[in-house]
Amino acid sequence: MVAAYDADERDGFVFTLNGFITLFSLMKRAYSPKDWQLRNPSAPIFFIAGADDPCIISHKKFNEAVDFMRARGYQDVVSKLYPKMRHEILNEHGKLEVWSDILGWIEAHSAQ
């Protein structure tokens, strides 16, 4: 997957300073309690990520994000970290497990 990405002519753009500032501002606001309004507490949430994904910062921070959603009032929040995976869990080795977990989660919640 990395080789295909690197070979793509659309690869190689430079993320601007403004892009980083906007991204980090959005990330900060996403988990700010003052910016949250609980609208559908029964909405199911499935947090998934690669255990080695630098974007989760750490397993502790990942779990804090999951707990944040529960603390906001969401009643059905589950999570899973996939060992030895990084950011592209739908494309990495082991992706069939991820796809299967997502499908199983959707099927379980569609039957409700």
mmCIF file with all atom_site columns, C-alpha atoms in Angstrom:
data_model
loop_
_atom_site.group_PDB
_atom_site.id
_atom_site.type_symbol
_atom_site.label_atom_id
_atom_site.label_alt_id
_atom_site.label_comp_id
_atom_site.label_asym_id
_atom_site.label_entity_id
_atom_site.label_seq_id
_atom_site.pdbx_PDB_ins_code
_atom_site.Cartn_x
_atom_site.Cartn_y
_atom_site.Cartn_z
_atom_site.occupancy
_atom_site.B_iso_or_equiv
_atom_site.pdbx_formal_charge
_atom_site.auth_seq_id
_atom_site.auth_comp_id
_atom_site.auth_asym_id
_atom_site.auth_atom_id
_atom_site.pdbx_PDB_model_num
ATOM 1   C CA . MET A 1 1   ? 0.000   0.000  0.000  1.00 0.00 ? 1   MET A CA 1
ATOM 2   C CA . VAL A 1 2   ? 2.827   2.393  0.802  1.00 0.00 ? 2   VAL A CA 1
ATOM 3   C CA . ALA A 1 3   ? 4.530   1.709  -2.538 1.00 0.00 ? 3   ALA A CA 1
ATOM 4   C CA . ALA A 1 4   ? 1.272   2.344  -4.414 1.00 0.00 ? 4   ALA A CA 1
ATOM 5   C CA . TYR A 1 5   ? 0.745   5.574  -2.475 1.00 0.00 ? 5   TYR A CA 1
ATOM 6   C CA . ASP A 1 6   ? 4.307   6.734  -3.137 1.00 0.00 ? 6   ASP A CA 1
ATOM 7   C CA . ALA A 1 7   ? 3.923   5.970  -6.853 1.00 0.00 ? 7   ALA A CA 1
ATOM 8   C CA . ASP A 1 8   ? 0.720   8.011  -7.162 1.00 0.00 ? 8   ASP A CA 1
ATOM 9   C CA . GLU A 1 9   ? 1.356   11.298 -8.978 1.00 0.00 ? 9   GLU A CA 1
ATOM 10  C CA . ARG A 1 10  ? -1.080  13.039 -6.594 1.00 0.00 ? 10  ARG A CA 1
ATOM 11  C CA . ASP A 1 11  ? 1.205   12.203 -3.653 1.00 0.00 ? 11  ASP A CA 1
ATOM 12  C CA . GLY A 1 12  ? 3.726   14.699 -2.396 1.00 0.00 ? 12  GLY A CA 1
ATOM 13  C CA . PHE A 1 13  ? 1.718   17.807 -1.605 1.00 0.00 ? 13  PHE A CA 1
ATOM 14  C CA . VAL A 1 14  ? 3.006   19.962 1.221  1.00 0.00 ? 14  VAL A CA 1
ATOM 15  C CA . PHE A 1 15  ? 0.695   20.361 4.202  1.00 0.00 ? 15  PHE A CA 1
ATOM 16  C CA . THR A 1 16  ? 0.760   24.066 5.005  1.00 0.00 ? 16  THR A CA 1
ATOM 17  C CA . LEU A 1 17  ? 1.223   25.723 8.371  1.00 0.00 ? 17  LEU A CA 1
ATOM 18  C CA . ASN A 1 18  ? -2.381  26.892 8.167  1.00 0.00 ? 18  ASN A CA 1
ATOM 19  C CA . GLY A 1 19  ? -3.408  23.288 7.475  1.00 0.00 ? 19  GLY A CA 1
ATOM 20  C CA . PHE A 1 20  ? -1.666  22.081 10.639 1.00 0.00 ? 20  PHE A CA 1
ATOM 21  C CA . ILE A 1 21  ? -3.118  24.907 12.752 1.00 0.00 ? 21  ILE A CA 1
ATOM 22  C CA . THR A 1 22  ? -6.620  24.138 11.481 1.00 0.00 ? 22  THR A CA 1
ATOM 23  C CA . LEU A 1 23  ? -6.183  20.391 12.029 1.00 0.00 ? 23  LEU A CA 1
ATOM 24  C CA . PHE A 1 24  ? -4.915  20.798 15.588 1.00 0.00 ? 24  PHE A CA 1
ATOM 25  C CA . SER A 1 25  ? -7.616  23.344 16.424 1.00 0.00 ? 25  SER A CA 1
ATOM 26  C CA . LEU A 1 26  ? -10.300 20.938 15.226 1.00 0.00 ? 26  LEU A CA 1
ATOM 27  C CA . MET A 1 27  ? -8.747  18.086 17.204 1.00 0.00 ? 27  MET A CA 1
ATOM 28  C CA . LYS A 1 28  ? -8.691  20.223 20.345 1.00 0.00 ? 28  LYS A CA 1
ATOM 29  C CA . ARG A 1 29  ? -12.325 21.273 19.893 1.00 0.00 ? 29  ARG A CA 1
ATOM 30  C CA . ALA A 1 30  ? -13.475 17.724 19.136 1.00 0.00 ? 30  ALA A CA 1
ATOM 31  C CA . TYR A 1 31  ? -12.820 16.698 22.733 1.00 0.00 ? 31  TYR A CA 1
ATOM 32  C CA . SER A 1 32  ? -13.688 19.919 24.491 1.00 0.00 ? 32  SER A CA 1
ATOM 33  C CA . PRO A 1 33  ? -16.679 19.324 26.812 1.00 0.00 ? 33  PRO A CA 1
ATOM 34  C CA . LYS A 1 34  ? -17.968 22.864 26.232 1.00 0.00 ? 34  LYS A CA 1
ATOM 35  C CA . ASP A 1 35  ? -18.347 22.230 22.492 1.00 0.00 ? 35  ASP A CA 1
ATOM 36  C CA . TRP A 1 36  ? -20.412 19.041 22.874 1.00 0.00 ? 36  TRP A CA 1
ATOM 37  C CA . GLN A 1 37  ? -24.166 18.837 22.816 1.00 0.00 ? 37  GLN A CA 1
ATOM 38  C CA . LEU A 1 38  ? -25.603 15.367 23.306 1.00 0.00 ? 38  LEU A CA 1
ATOM 39  C CA . ARG A 1 39  ? -28.270 14.936 20.656 1.00 0.00 ? 39  ARG A CA 1
ATOM 40  C CA . ASN A 1 40  ? -28.662 11.176 20.306 1.00 0.00 ? 40  ASN A CA 1
ATOM 41  C CA . PRO A 1 41  ? -27.395 9.285  23.378 1.00 0.00 ? 41  PRO A CA 1
ATOM 42  C CA . SER A 1 42  ? -28.501 5.950  21.927 1.00 0.00 ? 42  SER A CA 1
ATOM 43  C CA . ALA A 1 43  ? -26.350 6.345  18.795 1.00 0.00 ? 43  ALA A CA 1
ATOM 44  C CA . PRO A 1 44  ? -23.893 3.437  18.784 1.00 0.00 ? 44  PRO A CA 1
ATOM 45  C CA . ILE A 1 45  ? -20.203 4.350  18.507 1.00 0.00 ? 45  ILE A CA 1
ATOM 46  C CA . PHE A 1 46  ? -17.412 1.957  17.484 1.00 0.00 ? 46  PHE A CA 1
ATOM 47  C CA . PHE A 1 47  ? -13.944 3.402  18.110 1.00 0.00 ? 47  PHE A CA 1
ATOM 48  C CA . ILE A 1 48  ? -11.259 1.520  16.170 1.00 0.00 ? 48  ILE A CA 1
ATOM 49  C CA . ALA A 1 49  ? -7.620  2.249  15.462 1.00 0.00 ? 49  ALA A CA 1
ATOM 50  C CA . GLY A 1 50  ? -4.288  0.641  14.902 1.00 0.00 ? 50  GLY A CA 1
ATOM 51  C CA . ALA A 1 51  ? -2.457  0.154  18.174 1.00 0.00 ? 51  ALA A CA 1
ATOM 52  C CA . ASP A 1 52  ? 0.686   1.600  16.564 1.00 0.00 ? 52  ASP A CA 1
ATOM 53  C CA . ASP A 1 53  ? -1.066  4.565  14.918 1.00 0.00 ? 53  ASP A CA 1
ATOM 54  C CA . PRO A 1 54  ? 0.767   7.752  15.932 1.00 0.00 ? 54  PRO A CA 1
ATOM 55  C CA . CYS A 1 55  ? -2.499  9.699  15.542 1.00 0.00 ? 55  CYS A CA 1
ATOM 56  C CA . ILE A 1 56  ? -3.956  8.104  18.681 1.00 0.00 ? 56  ILE A CA 1
ATOM 57  C CA . ILE A 1 57  ? -0.948  9.503  20.566 1.00 0.00 ? 57  ILE A CA 1
ATOM 58  C CA . SER A 1 58  ? -1.026  6.592  23.048 1.00 0.00 ? 58  SER A CA 1
ATOM 59  C CA . HIS A 1 59  ? -3.293  3.786  24.209 1.00 0.00 ? 59  HIS A CA 1
ATOM 60  C CA . LYS A 1 60  ? -4.082  5.922  27.243 1.00 0.00 ? 60  LYS A CA 1
ATOM 61  C CA . LYS A 1 61  ? -5.202  8.837  25.055 1.00 0.00 ? 61  LYS A CA 1
ATOM 62  C CA . PHE A 1 62  ? -7.267  6.493  22.860 1.00 0.00 ? 62  PHE A CA 1
ATOM 63  C CA . ASN A 1 63  ? -9.045  5.165  25.945 1.00 0.00 ? 63  ASN A CA 1
ATOM 64  C CA . GLU A 1 64  ? -9.568  8.710  27.229 1.00 0.00 ? 64  GLU A CA 1
ATOM 65  C CA . ALA A 1 65  ? -11.346 9.551  23.955 1.00 0.00 ? 65  ALA A CA 1
ATOM 66  C CA . VAL A 1 66  ? -13.584 6.500  24.366 1.00 0.00 ? 66  VAL A CA 1
ATOM 67  C CA . ASP A 1 67  ? -14.300 7.426  27.984 1.00 0.00 ? 67  ASP A CA 1
ATOM 68  C CA . PHE A 1 68  ? -15.008 11.014 26.925 1.00 0.00 ? 68  PHE A CA 1
ATOM 69  C CA . MET A 1 69  ? -17.865 9.828  24.696 1.00 0.00 ? 69  MET A CA 1
ATOM 70  C CA . ARG A 1 70  ? -19.294 7.750  27.542 1.00 0.00 ? 70  ARG A CA 1
ATOM 71  C CA . ALA A 1 71  ? -18.973 10.688 29.933 1.00 0.00 ? 71  ALA A CA 1
ATOM 72  C CA . ARG A 1 72  ? -20.839 12.885 27.441 1.00 0.00 ? 72  ARG A CA 1
ATOM 73  C CA . GLY A 1 73  ? -23.774 10.460 27.753 1.00 0.00 ? 73  GLY A CA 1
ATOM 74  C CA . TYR A 1 74  ? -23.462 8.041  24.844 1.00 0.00 ? 74  TYR A CA 1
ATOM 75  C CA . GLN A 1 75  ? -24.783 4.708  26.048 1.00 0.00 ? 75  GLN A CA 1
ATOM 76  C CA . ASP A 1 76  ? -23.288 2.271  23.507 1.00 0.00 ? 76  ASP A CA 1
ATOM 77  C CA . VAL A 1 77  ? -19.596 2.969  23.049 1.00 0.00 ? 77  VAL A CA 1
ATOM 78  C CA . VAL A 1 78  ? -17.198 0.130  22.274 1.00 0.00 ? 78  VAL A CA 1
ATOM 79  C CA . SER A 1 79  ? -13.610 0.212  21.115 1.00 0.00 ? 79  SER A CA 1
ATOM 80  C CA . LYS A 1 80  ? -10.860 -1.952 19.727 1.00 0.00 ? 80  LYS A CA 1
ATOM 81  C CA . LEU A 1 81  ? -7.181  -1.378 19.052 1.00 0.00 ? 81  LEU A CA 1
ATOM 82  C CA . TYR A 1 82  ? -5.620  -3.615 16.421 1.00 0.00 ? 82  TYR A CA 1
ATOM 83  C CA . PRO A 1 83  ? -2.129  -4.815 17.392 1.00 0.00 ? 83  PRO A CA 1
ATOM 84  C CA . LYS A 1 84  ? 0.735   -4.219 14.955 1.00 0.00 ? 84  LYS A CA 1
ATOM 85  C CA . MET A 1 85  ? -1.382  -1.890 12.804 1.00 0.00 ? 85  MET A CA 1
ATOM 86  C CA . ARG A 1 86  ? -0.911  1.794  12.191 1.00 0.00 ? 86  ARG A CA 1
ATOM 87  C CA . HIS A 1 87  ? -3.177  4.359  10.530 1.00 0.00 ? 87  HIS A CA 1
ATOM 88  C CA . GLU A 1 88  ? -4.475  2.474  7.463  1.00 0.00 ? 88  GLU A CA 1
ATOM 89  C CA . ILE A 1 89  ? -6.236  -0.387 9.267  1.00 0.00 ? 89  ILE A CA 1
ATOM 90  C CA . LEU A 1 90  ? -8.614  -0.961 6.351  1.00 0.00 ? 90  LEU A CA 1
ATOM 91  C CA . ASN A 1 91  ? -5.652  -1.569 4.029  1.00 0.00 ? 91  ASN A CA 1
ATOM 92  C CA . GLU A 1 92  ? -2.977  -3.204 6.194  1.00 0.00 ? 92  GLU A CA 1
ATOM 93  C CA . HIS A 1 93  ? -2.146  -6.854 6.777  1.00 0.00 ? 93  HIS A CA 1
ATOM 94  C CA . GLY A 1 94  ? -4.944  -8.057 9.019  1.00 0.00 ? 94  GLY A CA 1
ATOM 95  C CA . LYS A 1 95  ? -7.537  -5.901 7.266  1.00 0.00 ? 95  LYS A CA 1
ATOM 96  C CA . LEU A 1 96  ? -9.929  -8.847 6.942  1.00 0.00 ? 96  LEU A CA 1
ATOM 97  C CA . GLU A 1 97  ? -10.244 -8.941 10.732 1.00 0.00 ? 97  GLU A CA 1
ATOM 98  C CA . VAL A 1 98  ? -11.025 -5.212 10.760 1.00 0.00 ? 98  VAL A CA 1
ATOM 99  C CA . TRP A 1 99  ? -13.596 -5.570 7.982  1.00 0.00 ? 99  TRP A CA 1
ATOM 100 C CA . SER A 1 100 ? -15.162 -8.538 9.764  1.00 0.00 ? 100 SER A CA 1
ATOM 101 C CA . ASP A 1 101 ? -15.366 -6.629 13.058 1.00 0.00 ? 101 ASP A CA 1
ATOM 102 C CA . ILE A 1 102 ? -16.977 -3.620 11.371 1.00 0.00 ? 102 ILE A CA 1
ATOM 103 C CA . LEU A 1 103 ? -19.476 -5.793 9.515  1.00 0.00 ? 103 LEU A CA 1
ATOM 104 C CA . GLY A 1 104 ? -20.311 -7.708 12.707 1.00 0.00 ? 104 GLY A CA 1
ATOM 105 C CA . TRP A 1 105 ? -20.799 -4.462 14.612 1.00 0.00 ? 105 TRP A CA 1
ATOM 106 C CA . ILE A 1 106 ? -23.059 -3.035 11.886 1.00 0.00 ? 106 ILE A CA 1
ATOM 107 C CA . GLU A 1 107 ? -25.090 -6.247 11.688 1.00 0.00 ? 107 GLU A CA 1
ATOM 108 C CA . ALA A 1 108 ? -25.491 -6.354 15.480 1.00 0.00 ? 108 ALA A CA 1
ATOM 109 C CA . HIS A 1 109 ? -26.734 -2.772 15.531 1.00 0.00 ? 109 HIS A CA 1
ATOM 110 C CA . SER A 1 110 ? -28.942 -3.152 12.459 1.00 0.00 ? 110 SER A CA 1
ATOM 111 C CA . ALA A 1 111 ? -30.905 -5.905 14.174 1.00 0.00 ? 111 ALA A CA 1
ATOM 112 C CA . GLN A 1 112 ? -31.897 -3.606 17.047 1.00 0.00 ? 112 GLN A CA 1
#
